[in-house]
Amino acid sequence: MNRSLRNPAIFLILAGLALVPGGALGATARQDFAAGLVACDVVAPRDIPALALEILPLAMNAALERIGPPAEPARLELRLLDPPPFYKRFKALVQVEAFGTQMGDEITLYPGKDPLKLAFRLGHEFSHWLVYKRLGRRPPLWLDEGLAQMVAAAAAEKVARTRKQDIERPRPPKLEGHLFALDELIGLQTYPRSAARSAAFYWQAEALVRALEGKLGAEEFAIYLGLLSAPDAPDWQAPLRERWYFTDWDVNWLAEQIRPKTEKLNVQ
């Protein structure tokens, strides 16, 4: 299913990217977005993988469509890393796929070879960066990560459509035994330590953000995001009740949305 570009140089010209050989520093490429408000510099130790240059614009545009551009011109550096040496991967007994971290104006990423996973990871990290650049502060953990998961999914879906691929996001295994109650999820200020609890956190945070955006609508949800990202951010329920007239019933409904749906048995 993977498609590679036979001539990366041609792709760079068509995409409007400038490839600069850097000797020991490797190669760099630049892509501008949002009418020049976003400049993204891609840096790699050697050649920049063609797959990364193909997926980058799709993932960034998916993030911009969901969050919007930064408040003022901003520059982001996307630093692509070579995978660890084979002996280190073998020793760790893990397969290195698309994995990234975002710190300030730099995203560090192992691009991997799976276009959908790469799109998901780029969309996730672009979301964190754009929210911070647009609002000046990061929202609460559940909101920040739930929104990033939504943007990541949108980026992967965009790439899947472009490549005529199917995308599947199975529910994390053993989810039911590690779920958070709504108050617990909202109150988290640090990431869960165990893999199972972490998987539950990301799944539930995304489910909660999707439910909120679906109920408020995209424009009103953007206002809610701004309120909870303010220096004097209110309790998460306060604006929902005061501005959007949420009731206890609505909050209970949200609590139901972060739990897996059970299939109803058709008994005759």
PDB file of C-alpha atoms in Angstrom:
ATOM      1  CA  MET A   1       0.000   0.000   0.000  1.00  0.00           C
ATOM      2  CA  ASN A   2       2.950   2.312   0.590  1.00  0.00           C
ATOM      3  CA  ARG A   3       3.821   4.539  -2.319  1.00  0.00           C
ATOM      4  CA  SER A   4       7.266   6.063  -2.685  1.00  0.00           C
ATOM      5  CA  LEU A   5       8.318   8.930  -4.940  1.00  0.00           C
ATOM      6  CA  ARG A   6      10.910   7.890  -7.487  1.00  0.00           C
ATOM      7  CA  ASN A   7      12.464  11.325  -7.746  1.00  0.00           C
ATOM      8  CA  PRO A   8      12.334  13.376  -4.539  1.00  0.00           C
ATOM      9  CA  ALA A   9      13.917  16.369  -6.294  1.00  0.00           C
ATOM     10  CA  ILE A  10      10.983  16.652  -8.704  1.00  0.00           C
ATOM     11  CA  PHE A  11       8.547  16.478  -5.816  1.00  0.00           C
ATOM     12  CA  LEU A  12      10.395  19.275  -4.036  1.00  0.00           C
ATOM     13  CA  ILE A  13      10.136  21.549  -7.050  1.00  0.00           C
ATOM     14  CA  LEU A  14       6.437  20.856  -7.499  1.00  0.00           C
ATOM     15  CA  ALA A  15       5.715  21.431  -3.822  1.00  0.00           C
ATOM     16  CA  GLY A  16       7.615  24.690  -3.709  1.00  0.00           C
ATOM     17  CA  LEU A  17      10.158  23.374  -1.238  1.00  0.00           C
ATOM     18  CA  ALA A  18      13.768  24.453  -1.132  1.00  0.00           C
ATOM     19  CA  LEU A  19      16.201  21.611  -0.457  1.00  0.00           C
ATOM     20  CA  VAL A  20      19.536  22.741   0.881  1.00  0.00           C
ATOM     21  CA  PRO A  21      22.382  20.227   1.219  1.00  0.00           C
ATOM     22  CA  GLY A  22      24.070  20.761   4.508  1.00  0.00           C
ATOM     23  CA  GLY A  23      27.045  18.428   4.442  1.00  0.00           C
ATOM     24  CA  ALA A  24      27.463  17.116   7.950  1.00  0.00           C
ATOM     25  CA  LEU A  25      24.289  18.946   8.930  1.00  0.00           C
ATOM     26  CA  GLY A  26      22.223  16.936   6.463  1.00  0.00           C
ATOM     27  CA  ALA A  27      19.410  18.549   4.507  1.00  0.00           C
ATOM     28  CA  THR A  28      16.711  21.115   5.157  1.00  0.00           C
ATOM     29  CA  ALA A  29      13.461  21.993   3.429  1.00  0.00           C
ATOM     30  CA  ARG A  30      10.923  24.731   4.058  1.00  0.00           C
ATOM     31  CA  GLN A  31       7.177  24.835   3.555  1.00  0.00           C
ATOM     32  CA  ASP A  32       4.940  27.856   4.195  1.00  0.00           C
ATOM     33  CA  PHE A  33       1.298  27.661   5.272  1.00  0.00           C
ATOM     34  CA  ALA A  34      -1.617  29.945   6.149  1.00  0.00           C
ATOM     35  CA  ALA A  35      -0.586  32.722   3.758  1.00  0.00           C
ATOM     36  CA  GLY A  36       2.886  32.825   5.271  1.00  0.00           C
ATOM     37  CA  LEU A  37       1.845  32.869   8.925  1.00  0.00           C
ATOM     38  CA  VAL A  38       3.421  29.443   9.440  1.00  0.00           C
ATOM     39  CA  ALA A  39       6.919  28.592   8.230  1.00  0.00           C
ATOM     40  CA  CYS A  40       7.950  24.985   8.770  1.00  0.00           C
ATOM     41  CA  ASP A  41      11.617  24.056   8.418  1.00  0.00           C
ATOM     42  CA  VAL A  42      12.273  20.341   7.998  1.00  0.00           C
ATOM     43  CA  VAL A  43      15.712  19.157   9.086  1.00  0.00           C
ATOM     44  CA  ALA A  44      17.158  15.674   8.589  1.00  0.00           C
ATOM     45  CA  PRO A  45      20.619  14.203   9.233  1.00  0.00           C
ATOM     46  CA  ARG A  46      20.765  12.949   5.642  1.00  0.00           C
ATOM     47  CA  ASP A  47      18.224  13.135   2.839  1.00  0.00           C
ATOM     48  CA  ILE A  48      14.717  14.113   3.871  1.00  0.00           C
ATOM     49  CA  PRO A  49      12.427  11.111   3.302  1.00  0.00           C
ATOM     50  CA  ALA A  50      10.060  11.705   0.389  1.00  0.00           C
ATOM     51  CA  LEU A  51       7.236  10.295   2.500  1.00  0.00           C
ATOM     52  CA  ALA A  52       7.703  13.029   5.106  1.00  0.00           C
ATOM     53  CA  LEU A  53       7.571  15.751   2.453  1.00  0.00           C
ATOM     54  CA  GLU A  54       4.422  14.217   1.011  1.00  0.00           C
ATOM     55  CA  ILE A  55       2.574  13.881   4.329  1.00  0.00           C
ATOM     56  CA  LEU A  56       3.681  17.146   5.960  1.00  0.00           C
ATOM     57  CA  PRO A  57       1.390  19.533   4.010  1.00  0.00           C
ATOM     58  CA  LEU A  58      -1.640  17.280   4.446  1.00  0.00           C
ATOM     59  CA  ALA A  59      -1.128  16.984   8.197  1.00  0.00           C
ATOM     60  CA  MET A  60      -0.443  20.692   8.705  1.00  0.00           C
ATOM     61  CA  ASN A  61      -3.492  21.717   6.686  1.00  0.00           C
ATOM     62  CA  ALA A  62      -5.657  19.311   8.677  1.00  0.00           C
ATOM     63  CA  ALA A  63      -4.437  20.977  11.878  1.00  0.00           C
ATOM     64  CA  LEU A  64      -4.967  24.484  10.512  1.00  0.00           C
ATOM     65  CA  GLU A  65      -8.494  23.620   9.398  1.00  0.00           C
ATOM     66  CA  ARG A  66      -9.376  22.459  12.902  1.00  0.00           C
ATOM     67  CA  ILE A  67      -7.507  25.006  15.053  1.00  0.00           C
ATOM     68  CA  GLY A  68      -6.726  27.973  12.840  1.00  0.00           C
ATOM     69  CA  PRO A  69      -3.453  29.821  12.231  1.00  0.00           C
ATOM     70  CA  PRO A  70      -1.276  31.326  14.967  1.00  0.00           C
ATOM     71  CA  ALA A  71      -1.990  34.824  16.203  1.00  0.00           C
ATOM     72  CA  GLU A  72       1.179  36.133  14.514  1.00  0.00           C
ATOM     73  CA  PRO A  73       3.828  34.756  12.124  1.00  0.00           C
ATOM     74  CA  ALA A  74       5.562  31.734  13.633  1.00  0.00           C
ATOM     75  CA  ARG A  75       8.346  29.365  12.650  1.00  0.00           C
ATOM     76  CA  LEU A  76       8.379  25.662  13.459  1.00  0.00           C
ATOM     77  CA  GLU A  77      11.301  23.281  13.110  1.00  0.00           C
ATOM     78  CA  LEU A  78      10.493  19.663  12.309  1.00  0.00           C
ATOM     79  CA  ARG A  79      13.592  17.615  13.094  1.00  0.00           C
ATOM     80  CA  LEU A  80      13.556  14.142  11.548  1.00  0.00           C
ATOM     81  CA  LEU A  81      15.692  11.515  13.242  1.00  0.00           C
ATOM     82  CA  ASP A  82      17.235   8.367  11.877  1.00  0.00           C
ATOM     83  CA  PRO A  83      15.867   5.217  13.515  1.00  0.00           C
ATOM     84  CA  PRO A  84      18.056   3.829  16.303  1.00  0.00           C
ATOM     85  CA  PRO A  85      20.660   1.246  15.279  1.00  0.00           C
ATOM     86  CA  PHE A  86      19.236  -2.208  14.684  1.00  0.00           C
ATOM     87  CA  TYR A  87      20.916  -3.687  17.743  1.00  0.00           C
ATOM     88  CA  LYS A  88      19.220  -1.111  19.973  1.00  0.00           C
ATOM     89  CA  ARG A  89      15.830  -1.830  18.435  1.00  0.00           C
ATOM     90  CA  PHE A  90      16.407  -5.555  18.798  1.00  0.00           C
ATOM     91  CA  LYS A  91      17.521  -5.150  22.402  1.00  0.00           C
ATOM     92  CA  ALA A  92      14.421  -3.110  23.201  1.00  0.00           C
ATOM     93  CA  LEU A  93      12.215  -5.623  21.370  1.00  0.00           C
ATOM     94  CA  VAL A  94      10.219  -2.793  19.851  1.00  0.00           C
ATOM     95  CA  GLN A  95       9.644  -1.633  16.295  1.00  0.00           C
ATOM     96  CA  VAL A  96      10.370   2.041  15.765  1.00  0.00           C
ATOM     97  CA  GLU A  97       7.456   3.671  13.993  1.00  0.00           C
ATOM     98  CA  ALA A  98       6.282   7.268  13.750  1.00  0.00           C
ATOM     99  CA  PHE A  99       6.996   8.756  17.141  1.00  0.00           C
ATOM    100  CA  GLY A 100       7.465  12.405  18.003  1.00  0.00           C
ATOM    101  CA  THR A 101       7.706  14.992  20.745  1.00  0.00           C
ATOM    102  CA  GLN A 102       7.022  18.725  20.702  1.00  0.00           C
ATOM    103  CA  MET A 103       8.983  21.208  22.794  1.00  0.00           C
ATOM    104  CA  GLY A 104       8.498  24.901  22.108  1.00  0.00           C
ATOM    105  CA  ASP A 105       8.959  25.555  18.397  1.00  0.00           C
ATOM    106  CA  GLU A 106      10.608  22.210  17.678  1.00  0.00           C
ATOM    107  CA  ILE A 107       9.086  18.833  16.896  1.00  0.00           C
ATOM    108  CA  THR A 108      11.414  15.845  16.928  1.00  0.00           C
ATOM    109  CA  LEU A 109      10.189  12.839  14.994  1.00  0.00           C
ATOM    110  CA  TYR A 110      11.112   9.338  13.873  1.00  0.00           C
ATOM    111  CA  PRO A 111       9.114   9.390  10.623  1.00  0.00           C
ATOM    112  CA  GLY A 112       8.889   5.637  10.094  1.00  0.00           C
ATOM    113  CA  LYS A 113       7.490   4.205   6.859  1.00  0.00           C
ATOM    114  CA  ASP A 114       3.745   4.074   7.471  1.00  0.00           C
ATOM    115  CA  PRO A 115       2.021   7.123   5.894  1.00  0.00           C
ATOM    116  CA  LEU A 116      -1.088   6.939   8.074  1.00  0.00           C
ATOM    117  CA  LYS A 117       0.861   6.635  11.326  1.00  0.00           C
ATOM    118  CA  LEU A 118       3.121   9.472  10.227  1.00  0.00           C
ATOM    119  CA  ALA A 119       0.104  11.668   9.430  1.00  0.00           C
ATOM    120  CA  PHE A 120      -1.447  10.836  12.797  1.00  0.00           C
ATOM    121  CA  ARG A 121       1.704  11.731  14.713  1.00  0.00           C
ATOM    122  CA  LEU A 122       2.333  14.935  12.763  1.00  0.00           C
ATOM    123  CA  GLY A 123      -1.272  16.047  13.187  1.00  0.00           C
ATOM    124  CA  HIS A 124      -1.067  15.363  16.920  1.00  0.00           C
ATOM    125  CA  GLU A 125       2.099  17.415  17.415  1.00  0.00           C
ATOM    126  CA  PHE A 126       0.955  20.212  15.081  1.00  0.00           C
ATOM    127  CA  SER A 127      -2.192  20.521  17.198  1.00  0.00           C
ATOM    128  CA  HIS A 128      -0.195  21.096  20.388  1.00  0.00           C
ATOM    129  CA  TRP A 129       1.980  23.673  18.663  1.00  0.00           C
ATOM    130  CA  LEU A 130      -0.854  25.592  16.986  1.00  0.00           C
ATOM    131  CA  VAL A 131      -2.972  25.724  20.140  1.00  0.00           C
ATOM    132  CA  TYR A 132      -0.069  27.213  22.059  1.00  0.00           C
ATOM    133  CA  LYS A 133       0.822  29.671  19.293  1.00  0.00           C
ATOM    134  CA  ARG A 134      -2.786  30.720  18.789  1.00  0.00           C
ATOM    135  CA  LEU A 135      -3.847  31.024  22.423  1.00  0.00           C
ATOM    136  CA  GLY A 136      -0.563  31.648  24.251  1.00  0.00           C
ATOM    137  CA  ARG A 137      -1.134  28.878  26.800  1.00  0.00           C
ATOM    138  CA  ARG A 138      -1.842  25.183  26.810  1.00  0.00           C
ATOM    139  CA  PRO A 139      -5.331  24.093  27.896  1.00  0.00           C
ATOM    140  CA  PRO A 140      -5.915  21.437  30.578  1.00  0.00           C
ATOM    141  CA  LEU A 141      -4.314  18.080  29.857  1.00  0.00           C
ATOM    142  CA  TRP A 142      -7.526  16.282  28.869  1.00  0.00           C
ATOM    143  CA  LEU A 143      -8.526  19.060  26.464  1.00  0.00           C
ATOM    144  CA  ASP A 144      -5.060  19.480  24.961  1.00  0.00           C
ATOM    145  CA  GLU A 145      -4.577  15.771  24.319  1.00  0.00           C
ATOM    146  CA  GLY A 146      -8.173  15.071  23.311  1.00  0.00           C
ATOM    147  CA  LEU A 147      -8.045  17.820  20.696  1.00  0.00           C
ATOM    148  CA  ALA A 148      -4.637  16.625  19.486  1.00  0.00           C
ATOM    149  CA  GLN A 149      -6.059  13.135  18.995  1.00  0.00           C
ATOM    150  CA  MET A 150      -8.950  14.573  16.974  1.00  0.00           C
ATOM    151  CA  VAL A 151      -6.594  16.550  14.752  1.00  0.00           C
ATOM    152  CA  ALA A 152      -4.355  13.499  14.374  1.00  0.00           C
ATOM    153  CA  ALA A 153      -7.314  11.405  13.236  1.00  0.00           C
ATOM    154  CA  ALA A 154      -8.353  14.100  10.746  1.00  0.00           C
ATOM    155  CA  ALA A 155      -4.814  14.192   9.323  1.00  0.00           C
ATOM    156  CA  ALA A 156      -4.694  10.411   8.950  1.00  0.00           C
ATOM    157  CA  GLU A 157      -8.125  10.394   7.294  1.00  0.00           C
ATOM    158  CA  LYS A 158      -7.006  13.075   4.842  1.00  0.00           C
ATOM    159  CA  VAL A 159      -3.957  11.022   3.879  1.00  0.00           C
ATOM    160  CA  ALA A 160      -6.051   7.853   3.624  1.00  0.00           C
ATOM    161  CA  ARG A 161      -8.430   9.562   1.181  1.00  0.00           C
ATOM    162  CA  THR A 162      -5.537  10.897  -0.868  1.00  0.00           C
ATOM    163  CA  ARG A 163      -3.957   7.454  -1.091  1.00  0.00           C
ATOM    164  CA  LYS A 164      -7.260   5.590  -1.419  1.00  0.00           C
ATOM    165  CA  GLN A 165      -6.464   3.585   1.691  1.00  0.00           C
ATOM    166  CA  ASP A 166      -8.697   2.363   4.462  1.00  0.00           C
ATOM    167  CA  ILE A 167      -8.045   3.503   8.006  1.00  0.00           C
ATOM    168  CA  GLU A 168      -8.892   1.587  11.153  1.00  0.00           C
ATOM    169  CA  ARG A 169      -8.588   2.733  14.755  1.00  0.00           C
ATOM    170  CA  PRO A 170      -9.437  -0.240  16.946  1.00  0.00           C
ATOM    171  CA  ARG A 171     -10.342   0.417  20.543  1.00  0.00           C
ATOM    172  CA  PRO A 172      -7.439  -0.143  22.969  1.00  0.00           C
ATOM    173  CA  PRO A 173      -7.455  -3.682  24.380  1.00  0.00           C
ATOM    174  CA  LYS A 174      -8.610  -4.234  27.963  1.00  0.00           C
ATOM    175  CA  LEU A 175      -9.999  -0.706  28.009  1.00  0.00           C
ATOM    176  CA  GLU A 176     -12.822  -1.421  30.441  1.00  0.00           C
ATOM    177  CA  GLY A 177     -10.494  -2.331  33.284  1.00  0.00           C
ATOM    178  CA  HIS A 178      -8.547   0.944  33.165  1.00  0.00           C
ATOM    179  CA  LEU A 179     -11.135   3.653  32.526  1.00  0.00           C
ATOM    180  CA  PHE A 180     -11.225   6.971  34.372  1.00  0.00           C
ATOM    181  CA  ALA A 181     -14.374   8.473  35.827  1.00  0.00           C
ATOM    182  CA  LEU A 182     -15.238  11.865  34.336  1.00  0.00           C
ATOM    183  CA  ASP A 183     -13.982  13.814  37.368  1.00  0.00           C
ATOM    184  CA  GLU A 184     -10.759  11.782  37.386  1.00  0.00           C
ATOM    185  CA  LEU A 185     -10.160  12.428  33.692  1.00  0.00           C
ATOM    186  CA  ILE A 186     -10.766  16.154  34.036  1.00  0.00           C
ATOM    187  CA  GLY A 187      -8.549  16.371  37.125  1.00  0.00           C
ATOM    188  CA  LEU A 188      -5.458  14.732  35.609  1.00  0.00           C
ATOM    189  CA  GLN A 189      -2.462  17.054  35.535  1.00  0.00           C
ATOM    190  CA  THR A 190       0.181  14.456  34.684  1.00  0.00           C
ATOM    191  CA  TYR A 191       0.166  11.572  32.248  1.00  0.00           C
ATOM    192  CA  PRO A 192      -0.752   8.098  33.493  1.00  0.00           C
ATOM    193  CA  ARG A 193       2.285   5.883  33.956  1.00  0.00           C
ATOM    194  CA  SER A 194       1.036   2.478  32.881  1.00  0.00           C
ATOM    195  CA  ALA A 195       0.510   1.704  29.201  1.00  0.00           C
ATOM    196  CA  ALA A 196      -3.051   0.516  29.778  1.00  0.00           C
ATOM    197  CA  ARG A 197      -4.079   3.595  31.744  1.00  0.00           C
ATOM    198  CA  SER A 198      -2.352   5.842  29.225  1.00  0.00           C
ATOM    199  CA  ALA A 199      -4.265   4.215  26.359  1.00  0.00           C
ATOM    200  CA  ALA A 200      -7.516   4.690  28.278  1.00  0.00           C
ATOM    201  CA  PHE A 201      -6.669   8.337  28.944  1.00  0.00           C
ATOM    202  CA  TYR A 202      -6.083   9.172  25.290  1.00  0.00           C
ATOM    203  CA  TRP A 203      -9.186   7.279  24.173  1.00  0.00           C
ATOM    204  CA  GLN A 204     -11.392   8.943  26.775  1.00  0.00           C
ATOM    205  CA  ALA A 205      -9.940  12.434  26.280  1.00  0.00           C
ATOM    206  CA  GLU A 206     -10.649  12.245  22.562  1.00  0.00           C
ATOM    207  CA  ALA A 207     -14.155  10.908  23.178  1.00  0.00           C
ATOM    208  CA  LEU A 208     -14.892  13.765  25.584  1.00  0.00           C
ATOM    209  CA  VAL A 209     -13.588  16.464  23.248  1.00  0.00           C
ATOM    210  CA  ARG A 210     -15.529  14.992  20.324  1.00  0.00           C
ATOM    211  CA  ALA A 211     -18.693  14.973  22.405  1.00  0.00           C
ATOM    212  CA  LEU A 212     -18.184  18.574  23.495  1.00  0.00           C
ATOM    213  CA  GLU A 213     -17.451  19.838  20.000  1.00  0.00           C
ATOM    214  CA  GLY A 214     -20.409  17.921  18.636  1.00  0.00           C
ATOM    215  CA  LYS A 215     -22.726  19.465  21.204  1.00  0.00           C
ATOM    216  CA  LEU A 216     -21.370  23.020  21.018  1.00  0.00           C
ATOM    217  CA  GLY A 217     -20.489  23.213  17.334  1.00  0.00           C
ATOM    218  CA  ALA A 218     -17.052  24.082  15.951  1.00  0.00           C
ATOM    219  CA  GLU A 219     -17.243  27.861  16.472  1.00  0.00           C
ATOM    220  CA  GLU A 220     -18.541  27.700  20.033  1.00  0.00           C
ATOM    221  CA  PHE A 221     -16.076  24.951  20.893  1.00  0.00           C
ATOM    222  CA  ALA A 222     -13.252  27.259  19.763  1.00  0.00           C
ATOM    223  CA  ILE A 223     -14.547  29.848  22.246  1.00  0.00           C
ATOM    224  CA  TYR A 224     -14.634  27.204  24.981  1.00  0.00           C
ATOM    225  CA  LEU A 225     -11.061  26.191  24.155  1.00  0.00           C
ATOM    226  CA  GLY A 226      -9.957  29.813  24.474  1.00  0.00           C
ATOM    227  CA  LEU A 227     -11.694  30.209  27.831  1.00  0.00           C
ATOM    228  CA  LEU A 228     -10.004  27.138  29.293  1.00  0.00           C
ATOM    229  CA  SER A 229      -6.622  28.238  27.926  1.00  0.00           C
ATOM    230  CA  ALA A 230      -6.749  31.654  29.627  1.00  0.00           C
ATOM    231  CA  PRO A 231      -4.403  32.471  32.548  1.00  0.00           C
ATOM    232  CA  ASP A 232      -7.393  32.635  34.888  1.00  0.00           C
ATOM    233  CA  ALA A 233      -9.206  29.694  33.315  1.00  0.00           C
ATOM    234  CA  PRO A 234     -12.478  28.762  35.021  1.00  0.00           C
ATOM    235  CA  ASP A 235     -13.525  25.308  36.141  1.00  0.00           C
ATOM    236  CA  TRP A 236     -14.318  23.257  33.058  1.00  0.00           C
ATOM    237  CA  GLN A 237     -18.050  23.127  33.832  1.00  0.00           C
ATOM    238  CA  ALA A 238     -18.532  26.828  34.629  1.00  0.00           C
ATOM    239  CA  PRO A 239     -18.691  28.222  31.069  1.00  0.00           C
ATOM    240  CA  LEU A 240     -20.692  25.215  29.906  1.00  0.00           C
ATOM    241  CA  ARG A 241     -23.380  25.937  32.488  1.00  0.00           C
ATOM    242  CA  GLU A 242     -23.263  29.744  32.351  1.00  0.00           C
ATOM    243  CA  ARG A 243     -22.833  30.356  28.619  1.00  0.00           C
ATOM    244  CA  TRP A 244     -24.264  27.231  27.036  1.00  0.00           C
ATOM    245  CA  TYR A 245     -26.803  26.328  29.740  1.00  0.00           C
ATOM    246  CA  PHE A 246     -25.546  22.815  30.434  1.00  0.00           C
ATOM    247  CA  THR A 247     -27.478  20.948  33.099  1.00  0.00           C
ATOM    248  CA  ASP A 248     -26.623  17.964  35.266  1.00  0.00           C
ATOM    249  CA  TRP A 249     -28.228  15.853  32.557  1.00  0.00           C
ATOM    250  CA  ASP A 250     -25.735  17.193  29.992  1.00  0.00           C
ATOM    251  CA  VAL A 251     -22.787  16.471  32.282  1.00  0.00           C
ATOM    252  CA  ASN A 252     -24.071  12.947  32.895  1.00  0.00           C
ATOM    253  CA  TRP A 253     -24.401  12.540  29.142  1.00  0.00           C
ATOM    254  CA  LEU A 254     -20.748  13.548  28.725  1.00  0.00           C
ATOM    255  CA  ALA A 255     -19.788  10.951  31.332  1.00  0.00           C
ATOM    256  CA  GLU A 256     -21.526   8.313  29.221  1.00  0.00           C
ATOM    257  CA  GLN A 257     -19.612   9.339  26.098  1.00  0.00           C
ATOM    258  CA  ILE A 258     -16.239   8.438  27.616  1.00  0.00           C
ATOM    259  CA  ARG A 259     -17.264   4.842  28.221  1.00  0.00           C
ATOM    260  CA  PRO A 260     -17.334   2.194  25.486  1.00  0.00           C
ATOM    261  CA  LYS A 261     -20.745   1.547  24.042  1.00  0.00           C
ATOM    262  CA  THR A 262     -22.084  -1.931  24.771  1.00  0.00           C
ATOM    263  CA  GLU A 263     -23.969  -3.660  22.019  1.00  0.00           C
ATOM    264  CA  LYS A 264     -27.598  -4.347  22.752  1.00  0.00           C
ATOM    265  CA  LEU A 265     -28.703  -7.944  22.429  1.00  0.00           C
ATOM    266  CA  ASN A 266     -31.599  -8.519  20.061  1.00  0.00           C
ATOM    267  CA  VAL A 267     -33.691 -10.926  22.115  1.00  0.00           C
ATOM    268  CA  GLN A 268     -36.822 -12.301  20.493  1.00  0.00           C
TER     269      GLN A 268
END
